[in-house]
Amino acid sequence: MTDLPQQTRDDAAAVLHSALAGDGDAVVGTFDAVVDRSGVAGAYGVAWCLAATMVGDDVPAGTAALDFPGIDQANYDTRWVARFLSAYANRDPETGEALFGAAIADGLLPDCLLTLAGSAVATLYGPKRPPAGQ
């Protein structure tokens, strides 16, 4: 994750801050601003950065499944996030890009990114909130 541009990391931090505050409109607004500035590739970079934040870099590549029991019963955005995180864990950006493209084609990318941001907050902070100012 350290090879991502500082702007991408700053945008991911802004997404996390908004998600932590429960401001879904601001999460989507941040992604929209990234798309305006850097295109869909920029939004993908922010999403990949969020995945890196959640998964970390110490997972052996190729060990995460893209399909799990019961996944087809989950909502589209939940399935998308699980598969996107698996793609990151497997160091498979091509699958991540394919998932991104599919969500765009299906008109559901904003929902997927919002769920990804919420998942990141839940992963990082669980049921407790960080101290004020963080």
mmCIF file of C-alpha atoms in Angstrom:
data_model
loop_
_atom_site.group_PDB
_atom_site.id
_atom_site.type_symbol
_atom_site.label_atom_id
_atom_site.label_comp_id
_atom_site.label_asym_id
_atom_site.label_seq_id
_atom_site.Cartn_x
_atom_site.Cartn_y
_atom_site.Cartn_z
ATOM 1 C CA MET A 1 0.000 0.000 0.000
ATOM 2 C CA THR A 2 2.909 2.362 0.610
ATOM 3 C CA ASP A 3 3.445 2.860 -3.118
ATOM 4 C CA LEU A 4 0.107 4.684 -3.439
ATOM 5 C CA PRO A 5 0.298 8.438 -4.017
ATOM 6 C CA GLN A 6 -0.170 10.644 -0.968
ATOM 7 C CA GLN A 7 -3.340 12.132 -2.509
ATOM 8 C CA THR A 8 -4.873 8.642 -2.692
ATOM 9 C CA ARG A 9 -4.041 7.994 0.954
ATOM 10 C CA ASP A 10 -5.456 11.407 1.914
ATOM 11 C CA ASP A 11 -8.660 10.673 -0.011
ATOM 12 C CA ALA A 12 -8.970 7.280 1.700
ATOM 13 C CA ALA A 13 -8.513 8.980 5.080
ATOM 14 C CA ALA A 14 -11.275 11.467 4.184
ATOM 15 C CA VAL A 15 -13.566 8.571 3.230
ATOM 16 C CA LEU A 16 -12.833 6.828 6.539
ATOM 17 C CA HIS A 17 -13.411 10.026 8.497
ATOM 18 C CA SER A 18 -16.784 10.552 6.821
ATOM 19 C CA ALA A 19 -17.790 6.909 7.262
ATOM 20 C CA LEU A 20 -16.814 7.030 10.917
ATOM 21 C CA ALA A 21 -19.031 10.082 11.332
ATOM 22 C CA GLY A 22 -21.868 8.171 9.667
ATOM 23 C CA ASP A 23 -22.025 10.641 6.789
ATOM 24 C CA GLY A 24 -22.726 8.483 3.747
ATOM 25 C CA ASP A 25 -23.288 11.535 1.555
ATOM 26 C CA ALA A 26 -19.780 12.764 2.363
ATOM 27 C CA VAL A 27 -18.316 9.329 1.595
ATOM 28 C CA VAL A 28 -19.962 9.325 -1.834
ATOM 29 C CA GLY A 29 -19.047 13.005 -2.274
ATOM 30 C CA THR A 30 -15.383 12.251 -1.642
ATOM 31 C CA PHE A 31 -15.418 9.472 -4.213
ATOM 32 C CA ASP A 32 -17.221 11.791 -6.665
ATOM 33 C CA ALA A 33 -14.547 14.447 -6.143
ATOM 34 C CA VAL A 34 -11.835 11.847 -6.771
ATOM 35 C CA VAL A 35 -13.549 10.800 -10.016
ATOM 36 C CA ASP A 36 -13.803 14.451 -11.081
ATOM 37 C CA ARG A 37 -10.105 14.959 -10.365
ATOM 38 C CA SER A 38 -8.577 11.602 -11.332
ATOM 39 C CA GLY A 39 -11.233 9.589 -13.134
ATOM 40 C CA VAL A 40 -12.483 6.147 -12.259
ATOM 41 C CA ALA A 41 -8.881 4.988 -11.838
ATOM 42 C CA GLY A 42 -8.537 7.447 -8.958
ATOM 43 C CA ALA A 43 -11.633 6.066 -7.234
ATOM 44 C CA TYR A 44 -10.288 2.549 -7.757
ATOM 45 C CA GLY A 45 -7.021 3.612 -6.092
ATOM 46 C CA VAL A 46 -8.894 4.924 -3.065
ATOM 47 C CA ALA A 47 -10.936 1.714 -2.838
ATOM 48 C CA TRP A 48 -7.742 -0.375 -3.148
ATOM 49 C CA CYS A 49 -6.203 1.743 -0.366
ATOM 50 C CA LEU A 50 -9.238 1.053 1.863
ATOM 51 C CA ALA A 51 -8.859 -2.659 1.145
ATOM 52 C CA ALA A 52 -5.170 -2.442 2.065
ATOM 53 C CA THR A 53 -6.083 -0.723 5.310
ATOM 54 C CA MET A 54 -8.472 -3.525 6.208
ATOM 55 C CA VAL A 55 -6.526 -6.561 4.983
ATOM 56 C CA GLY A 56 -2.949 -5.441 5.563
ATOM 57 C CA ASP A 57 0.098 -6.629 3.684
ATOM 58 C CA ASP A 58 0.939 -9.803 5.616
ATOM 59 C CA VAL A 59 -1.649 -12.135 4.054
ATOM 60 C CA PRO A 60 -0.118 -14.831 1.840
ATOM 61 C CA ALA A 61 -1.218 -14.212 -1.759
ATOM 62 C CA GLY A 62 -3.724 -16.617 -3.228
ATOM 63 C CA THR A 63 -5.284 -17.683 0.059
ATOM 64 C CA ALA A 64 -8.518 -15.661 -0.051
ATOM 65 C CA ALA A 65 -11.579 -17.160 -1.740
ATOM 66 C CA LEU A 66 -13.792 -15.121 -4.055
ATOM 67 C CA ASP A 67 -16.781 -17.327 -3.300
ATOM 68 C CA PHE A 68 -17.888 -18.581 0.088
ATOM 69 C CA PRO A 69 -20.862 -20.586 1.296
ATOM 70 C CA GLY A 70 -23.986 -18.435 1.245
ATOM 71 C CA ILE A 71 -22.397 -15.476 -0.544
ATOM 72 C CA ASP A 72 -24.977 -15.580 -3.329
ATOM 73 C CA GLN A 73 -27.693 -14.800 -0.781
ATOM 74 C CA ALA A 74 -25.941 -11.593 0.302
ATOM 75 C CA ASN A 75 -26.799 -8.212 -1.180
ATOM 76 C CA TYR A 76 -24.861 -7.148 -4.277
ATOM 77 C CA ASP A 77 -22.770 -4.588 -2.378
ATOM 78 C CA THR A 78 -21.888 -7.073 0.357
ATOM 79 C CA ARG A 79 -20.818 -9.713 -2.205
ATOM 80 C CA TRP A 80 -18.844 -7.055 -4.058
ATOM 81 C CA VAL A 81 -16.960 -5.948 -0.941
ATOM 82 C CA ALA A 82 -16.129 -9.533 0.056
ATOM 83 C CA ARG A 83 -14.803 -10.287 -3.408
ATOM 84 C CA PHE A 84 -12.948 -6.962 -3.691
ATOM 85 C CA LEU A 85 -11.196 -7.612 -0.372
ATOM 86 C CA SER A 86 -10.363 -11.138 -1.520
ATOM 87 C CA ALA A 87 -8.879 -9.713 -4.726
ATOM 88 C CA TYR A 88 -6.718 -7.365 -2.648
ATOM 89 C CA ALA A 89 -5.636 -10.169 -0.312
ATOM 90 C CA ASN A 90 -4.718 -12.288 -3.333
ATOM 91 C CA ARG A 91 -2.722 -9.403 -4.836
ATOM 92 C CA ASP A 92 -4.998 -9.616 -7.859
ATOM 93 C CA PRO A 93 -5.673 -6.082 -9.093
ATOM 94 C CA GLU A 94 -7.091 -7.424 -12.371
ATOM 95 C CA THR A 95 -9.971 -9.054 -10.496
ATOM 96 C CA GLY A 96 -10.395 -5.885 -8.436
ATOM 97 C CA GLU A 97 -10.618 -3.852 -11.637
ATOM 98 C CA ALA A 98 -13.113 -6.327 -13.129
ATOM 99 C CA LEU A 99 -15.271 -6.058 -10.010
ATOM 100 C CA PHE A 100 -15.066 -2.265 -10.208
ATOM 101 C CA GLY A 101 -16.105 -2.336 -13.867
ATOM 102 C CA ALA A 102 -18.992 -4.711 -13.163
ATOM 103 C CA ALA A 103 -20.314 -2.458 -10.389
ATOM 104 C CA ILE A 104 -20.128 0.523 -12.739
ATOM 105 C CA ALA A 105 -21.947 -1.404 -15.482
ATOM 106 C CA ASP A 106 -24.606 -2.492 -12.993
ATOM 107 C CA GLY A 107 -25.025 1.084 -11.724
ATOM 108 C CA LEU A 108 -24.157 0.032 -8.181
ATOM 109 C CA LEU A 109 -20.637 1.352 -7.645
ATOM 110 C CA PRO A 110 -21.697 4.104 -5.184
ATOM 111 C CA ASP A 111 -23.496 1.516 -3.033
ATOM 112 C CA CYS A 112 -20.476 -0.785 -3.156
ATOM 113 C CA LEU A 113 -18.065 1.988 -2.185
ATOM 114 C CA LEU A 114 -20.308 3.071 0.666
ATOM 115 C CA THR A 115 -20.419 -0.503 1.964
ATOM 116 C CA LEU A 116 -16.639 -0.771 1.551
ATOM 117 C CA ALA A 117 -16.176 2.398 3.629
ATOM 118 C CA GLY A 118 -18.540 1.119 6.319
ATOM 119 C CA SER A 119 -16.742 -2.215 6.379
ATOM 120 C CA ALA A 120 -13.414 -0.439 6.759
ATOM 121 C CA VAL A 121 -14.679 1.502 9.758
ATOM 122 C CA ALA A 122 -16.129 -1.659 11.309
ATOM 123 C CA THR A 123 -12.855 -3.506 10.721
ATOM 124 C CA LEU A 124 -10.659 -0.755 12.098
ATOM 125 C CA TYR A 125 -12.775 0.373 15.034
ATOM 126 C CA GLY A 126 -15.268 -2.417 15.707
ATOM 127 C CA PRO A 127 -18.068 -1.476 18.062
ATOM 128 C CA LYS A 128 -15.992 1.142 19.872
ATOM 129 C CA ARG A 129 -15.206 4.598 18.611
ATOM 130 C CA PRO A 130 -11.710 6.096 18.531
ATOM 131 C CA PRO A 131 -10.872 8.959 20.862
ATOM 132 C CA ALA A 132 -12.186 12.362 19.795
ATOM 133 C CA GLY A 133 -9.995 14.082 17.229
ATOM 134 C CA GLN A 134 -8.870 10.874 15.481
#
